[in-house]
GROMACS .gro file of C-alpha atoms in nm:
model
  251
    1MET     CA    1   0.157  -2.090   0.581
    2SER     CA    2  -0.053  -1.944   0.396
    3VAL     CA    3  -0.266  -1.979   0.081
    4ILE     CA    4  -0.173  -1.663  -0.044
    5ASN     CA    5   0.184  -1.587  -0.026
    6ILE     CA    6   0.246  -1.277  -0.175
    7GLN     CA    7   0.557  -1.304  -0.422
    8ASP     CA    8   0.643  -0.928  -0.500
    9VAL     CA    9   0.547  -0.640  -0.476
   10THR     CA   10   0.655  -0.324  -0.682
   11VAL     CA   11   0.621   0.031  -0.695
   12LEU     CA   12   0.544   0.245  -0.994
   13ALA     CA   13   0.588   0.547  -1.138
   14ASN     CA   14   0.852   0.621  -0.812
   15PRO     CA   15   0.908   0.945  -0.715
   16ALA     CA   16   0.656   1.123  -0.840
   17ASN     CA   17   0.457   1.405  -0.807
   18PHE     CA   18   0.261   1.431  -0.460
   19THR     CA   19  -0.097   1.450  -0.691
   20ASP     CA   20   0.033   1.122  -0.923
   21PRO     CA   21  -0.179   0.842  -0.867
   22TYR     CA   22  -0.022   0.526  -0.679
   23VAL     CA   23   0.067   0.190  -0.869
   24PHE     CA   24   0.186  -0.103  -0.771
   25ARG     CA   25   0.254  -0.433  -0.986
   26ILE     CA   26   0.130  -0.738  -0.722
   27THR     CA   27   0.261  -1.140  -0.836
   28PHE     CA   28   0.098  -1.330  -0.573
   29GLU     CA   29   0.076  -1.707  -0.561
   30CYS     CA   30  -0.273  -1.981  -0.508
   31MET     CA   31  -0.199  -2.261  -0.381
   32ALA     CA   32  -0.574  -2.318  -0.390
   33PRO     CA   33  -0.855  -2.295  -0.540
   34LEU     CA   34  -1.088  -2.077  -0.398
   35ALA     CA   35  -1.430  -1.975  -0.332
   36GLU     CA   36  -1.421  -1.603  -0.311
   37ASP     CA   37  -1.239  -1.305  -0.443
   38LEU     CA   38  -0.968  -1.135  -0.243
   39GLU     CA   39  -1.001  -0.802  -0.153
   40TRP     CA   40  -0.760  -0.512  -0.201
   41LYS     CA   41  -0.738  -0.178  -0.013
   42LEU     CA   42  -0.461   0.069  -0.050
   43ILE     CA   43  -0.495   0.300   0.285
   44TYR     CA   44  -0.299   0.650   0.320
   45VAL     CA   45  -0.193   0.785   0.638
   46GLY     CA   46  -0.251   1.111   0.649
   47SER     CA   47  -0.117   1.172   1.011
   48ALA     CA   48   0.076   0.963   1.304
   49GLU     CA   49  -0.146   1.171   1.544
   50SER     CA   50  -0.472   1.009   1.449
   51GLU     CA   51  -0.685   0.747   1.261
   52SER     CA   52  -0.938   0.981   1.132
   53PHE     CA   53  -0.691   1.120   0.869
   54ASP     CA   54  -0.642   0.801   0.728
   55GLN     CA   55  -0.782   0.748   0.331
   56GLU     CA   56  -0.878   0.459   0.169
   57LEU     CA   57  -0.769   0.581  -0.136
   58ASP     CA   58  -0.912   0.320  -0.300
   59THR     CA   59  -1.023  -0.113  -0.276
   60CYS     CA   60  -0.979  -0.350  -0.588
   61MET     CA   61  -1.196  -0.745  -0.597
   62VAL     CA   62  -0.987  -0.946  -0.731
   63GLY     CA   63  -1.056  -1.269  -0.866
   64PRO     CA   64  -1.210  -1.587  -0.980
   65VAL     CA   65  -0.856  -1.640  -0.839
   66PRO     CA   66  -0.687  -1.921  -1.018
   67VAL     CA   67  -0.442  -2.138  -0.909
   68GLY     CA   68  -0.095  -2.038  -0.930
   69VAL     CA   69   0.126  -1.792  -0.985
   70ASN     CA   70  -0.045  -1.483  -1.061
   71SER     CA   71   0.030  -1.094  -1.159
   72PHE     CA   72  -0.177  -0.751  -1.196
   73GLU     CA   73  -0.066  -0.384  -1.182
   74PHE     CA   74  -0.288  -0.237  -0.919
   75GLU     CA   75  -0.343   0.203  -0.976
   76PRO     CA   76  -0.686   0.272  -0.784
   77LEU     CA   77  -0.896   0.533  -0.857
   78HIS     CA   78  -1.019   0.739  -0.616
   79SER     CA   79  -1.390   0.643  -0.455
   80ILE     CA   80  -1.409   0.391  -0.753
   81ALA     CA   81  -1.408   0.055  -0.620
   82SER     CA   82  -1.255  -0.172  -0.820
   83GLN     CA   83  -1.256  -0.532  -0.994
   84VAL     CA   84  -1.065  -0.693  -1.188
   85CYS     CA   85  -1.082  -1.104  -1.280
   86VAL     CA   86  -0.690  -1.183  -1.327
   87LYS     CA   87  -0.533  -1.479  -1.480
   88ALA     CA   88  -0.281  -1.717  -1.377
   89ILE     CA   89   0.065  -1.535  -1.565
   90GLY     CA   90   0.110  -1.616  -1.969
   91ALA     CA   91  -0.258  -1.540  -1.997
   92CYS     CA   92  -0.408  -1.225  -2.066
   93VAL     CA   93  -0.576  -1.004  -1.774
   94HIS     CA   94  -0.997  -0.965  -1.822
   95HIS     CA   95  -1.173  -0.674  -1.637
   96LEU     CA   96  -1.501  -0.576  -1.498
   97SER     CA   97  -1.443  -0.223  -1.442
   98LEU     CA   98  -1.435   0.047  -1.753
   99PHE     CA   99  -1.165   0.199  -1.561
  100ILE     CA  100  -0.909  -0.089  -1.568
  101SER     CA  101  -0.726  -0.100  -1.835
  102ALA     CA  102  -0.487  -0.377  -2.016
  103HIS     CA  103  -0.321  -0.544  -1.717
  104HIS     CA  104  -0.355  -0.231  -1.409
  105LEU     CA  105  -0.619  -0.047  -1.217
  106GLN     CA  106  -0.617   0.310  -1.080
  107ALA     CA  107  -0.578   0.443  -0.750
  108ALA     CA  108  -0.591   0.863  -0.726
  109ALA     CA  109  -0.308   1.064  -0.516
  110PRO     CA  110  -0.439   1.134  -0.097
  111SER     CA  111  -0.675   1.469  -0.042
  112PRO     CA  112  -0.415   1.771   0.042
  113SER     CA  113  -0.679   1.889   0.205
  114ARG     CA  114  -0.807   1.648   0.431
  115ILE     CA  115  -0.391   1.582   0.505
  116PRO     CA  116  -0.300   1.900   0.803
  117PRO     CA  117  -0.101   2.098   0.642
  118SER     CA  118   0.185   2.086   0.910
  119ASP     CA  119   0.186   1.634   0.785
  120LEU     CA  120   0.201   1.756   0.373
  121ILE     CA  121   0.588   1.781   0.377
  122GLY     CA  122   0.781   1.499   0.595
  123VAL     CA  123   0.746   1.104   0.558
  124THR     CA  124   0.402   0.913   0.585
  125VAL     CA  125   0.298   0.576   0.601
  126ILE     CA  126   0.066   0.351   0.291
  127LEU     CA  127  -0.109   0.090   0.349
  128LEU     CA  128  -0.100  -0.171   0.099
  129THR     CA  129  -0.375  -0.476   0.226
  130CYS     CA  130  -0.521  -0.812   0.139
  131ALA     CA  131  -0.880  -0.978   0.236
  132TYR     CA  132  -0.988  -1.306   0.217
  133ALA     CA  133  -1.359  -1.321   0.312
  134GLU     CA  134  -1.344  -0.947   0.494
  135GLN     CA  135  -1.023  -1.116   0.746
  136GLU     CA  136  -0.771  -0.903   0.640
  137PHE     CA  137  -0.454  -1.129   0.612
  138VAL     CA  138  -0.122  -0.977   0.510
  139ARG     CA  139  -0.064  -0.559   0.504
  140ILE     CA  140   0.207  -0.408   0.348
  141GLY     CA  141   0.305  -0.081   0.467
  142TYR     CA  142   0.625   0.099   0.322
  143TYR     CA  143   0.747   0.497   0.433
  144VAL     CA  144   0.635   0.761   0.181
  145ASN     CA  145   0.877   1.124   0.229
  146THR     CA  146   0.682   1.421   0.043
  147GLU     CA  147   0.914   1.738  -0.013
  148TYR     CA  148   0.905   2.065  -0.230
  149GLY     CA  149   1.079   1.946  -0.637
  150ASP     CA  150   1.102   2.323  -0.659
  151ALA     CA  151   1.507   2.442  -0.534
  152GLU     CA  152   1.394   2.781  -0.423
  153LEU     CA  153   1.046   2.602  -0.257
  154LYS     CA  154   1.270   2.380  -0.086
  155ALA     CA  155   1.559   2.641   0.008
  156GLN     CA  156   1.327   2.780   0.211
  157TYR     CA  157   1.151   2.493   0.361
  158ASP     CA  158   1.517   2.309   0.458
  159ALA     CA  159   1.644   2.734   0.567
  160SER     CA  160   1.304   2.732   0.879
  161LEU     CA  161   1.441   2.348   1.000
  162GLU     CA  162   1.782   2.577   1.108
  163GLU     CA  163   1.897   2.670   1.478
  164ASP     CA  164   1.943   3.032   1.419
  165ALA     CA  165   1.556   3.016   1.148
  166LEU     CA  166   1.380   3.230   1.377
  167ARG     CA  167   1.714   3.487   1.440
  168LYS     CA  168   1.645   3.476   1.099
  169CYS     CA  169   1.257   3.535   1.002
  170SER     CA  170   1.280   3.206   0.782
  171MET     CA  171   0.947   3.070   0.756
  172ALA     CA  172   0.826   2.798   0.592
  173PRO     CA  173   0.621   2.812   0.300
  174ASP     CA  174   0.293   2.698   0.293
  175PRO     CA  175   0.277   2.353   0.201
  176THR     CA  176  -0.140   2.467   0.147
  177LYS     CA  177  -0.072   2.694  -0.129
  178TYR     CA  178   0.175   2.462  -0.319
  179VAL     CA  179   0.065   2.046  -0.301
  180ASP     CA  180   0.152   2.071  -0.699
  181LYS     CA  181   0.567   2.172  -0.660
  182MET     CA  182   0.582   1.869  -0.486
  183VAL     CA  183   0.731   1.513  -0.467
  184ARG     CA  184   0.696   1.123  -0.335
  185SER     CA  185   0.907   0.910  -0.249
  186VAL     CA  186   0.824   0.544  -0.126
  187LEU     CA  187   1.078   0.380   0.003
  188SER     CA  188   1.018   0.073  -0.133
  189ASP     CA  189   1.309  -0.119  -0.064
  190LYS     CA  190   1.227  -0.146   0.277
  191PRO     CA  191   0.809  -0.239   0.315
  192ARG     CA  192   0.740  -0.415   0.677
  193VAL     CA  193   0.511  -0.728   0.600
  194THR     CA  194   0.253  -0.821   0.870
  195LYS     CA  195   0.068  -1.208   0.817
  196PHE     CA  196  -0.259  -1.289   1.007
  197ASN     CA  197  -0.393  -1.635   1.025
  198ILE     CA  198  -0.762  -1.648   0.929
  199LYS     CA  199  -1.027  -1.917   0.841
  200TRP     CA  200  -0.958  -1.983   0.429
  201CYS     CA  201  -1.264  -2.130   0.213
  202PHE     CA  202  -1.274  -2.347  -0.036
  203ILE     CA  203  -1.431  -2.432  -0.335
  204ALA     CA  204  -1.699  -2.707  -0.302
  205SER     CA  205  -1.487  -2.967  -0.539
  206GLN     CA  206  -1.304  -2.980  -0.326
  207PRO     CA  207  -1.481  -3.061   0.027
  208GLU     CA  208  -1.173  -3.223   0.245
  209LEU     CA  209  -0.962  -2.835   0.157
  210ARG     CA  210  -1.364  -2.648   0.150
  211ASP     CA  211  -1.315  -2.530   0.546
  212LEU     CA  212  -0.951  -2.453   0.698
  213SER     CA  213  -0.815  -2.260   0.992
  214LEU     CA  214  -0.463  -2.260   0.942
  215PRO     CA  215  -0.262  -2.278   1.287
  216SER     CA  216  -0.102  -1.996   1.460
  217LEU     CA  217   0.291  -1.892   1.355
  218PRO     CA  218   0.565  -1.745   1.572
  219ALA     CA  219   0.705  -1.455   1.434
  220SER     CA  220   0.881  -1.432   1.189
  221ILE     CA  221   1.170  -1.270   0.926
  222SER     CA  222   1.133  -1.301   0.532
  223SER     CA  223   1.154  -1.105   0.168
  224PHE     CA  224   1.003  -1.059  -0.164
  225PRO     CA  225   1.250  -1.186  -0.416
  226SER     CA  226   1.257  -0.904  -0.539
  227VAL     CA  227   1.228  -0.637  -0.352
  228GLY     CA  228   1.508  -0.661  -0.120
  229GLY     CA  229   1.449  -0.749   0.276
  230PRO     CA  230   1.157  -0.625   0.396
  231GLU     CA  231   1.087  -0.684   0.738
  232GLU     CA  232   0.761  -0.997   0.771
  233SER     CA  233   0.575  -1.094   1.087
  234SER     CA  234   0.345  -1.345   1.154
  235ALA     CA  235   0.052  -1.300   1.402
  236SER     CA  236  -0.353  -1.402   1.481
  237VAL     CA  237  -0.411  -0.977   1.568
  238PRO     CA  238  -0.342  -0.689   1.380
  239PRO     CA  239  -0.190  -0.502   1.393
  240PRO     CA  240   0.246  -0.567   1.513
  241PHE     CA  241   0.335  -0.295   1.280
  242ASP     CA  242   0.211   0.056   1.425
  243PRO     CA  243   0.176   0.320   1.064
  244TYR     CA  244   0.070   0.618   1.411
  245ALA     CA  245   0.477   0.581   1.482
  246VAL     CA  246   0.573   0.728   1.248
  247LYS     CA  247   0.738   1.051   1.365
  248ASP     CA  248   1.087   1.091   1.258
  249PRO     CA  249   1.117   1.343   0.922
  250HIS     CA  250   1.499   1.125   0.850
  251VAL     CA  251   1.335   0.805   0.902
   0.00000   0.00000   0.00000
């Protein structure tokens, strides 16, 4: 078991333009009073070839976290570390940053200049992670498909993939010139959830729970109530889910 149990993650504004921010609504249950905040991160995998193309879109500190069911929307602003104080469902969300509006935070899209041109179109992965006391305890991975929203560009790109494209001189559009015409779709119904066992520290009012390491858990499969069946596993060390293995654009 974990002190923090993710109950639901909803990807909002999906599909969206490539340049639009990512928005998540996250609901989780806190089983005991925690001494420190939770750190959420959103990471965009720029290429399956190397981690050097990964982009951390934002980091968000959430806390203090009350015992019970909590919910907030994660919409990080690029390169801005945000902090939000959440309350149990039914109460208002207080915010400690000018970049946070009521009930949500903001995260910009990845910088296309830091993505290899050949990887701008096709399938990649985004990772939503959460850590406590600098220990990552959950990682949620989603496949993201990016394609041209413009019908003419899409037809030109599809023609370049045909077997006789070379004979017909069918050339794919230069993706670096048409970033504003790209659309993305997060495959939100098939997240991959990986859990890691960490050491939890609790507030001093409950000394018997102040320092706790959870035992190792066997791998398991479960799902969020409203997401529809993500794969989930437990591990002592990360990561069983390898985002850099994404190569097939038809996944």
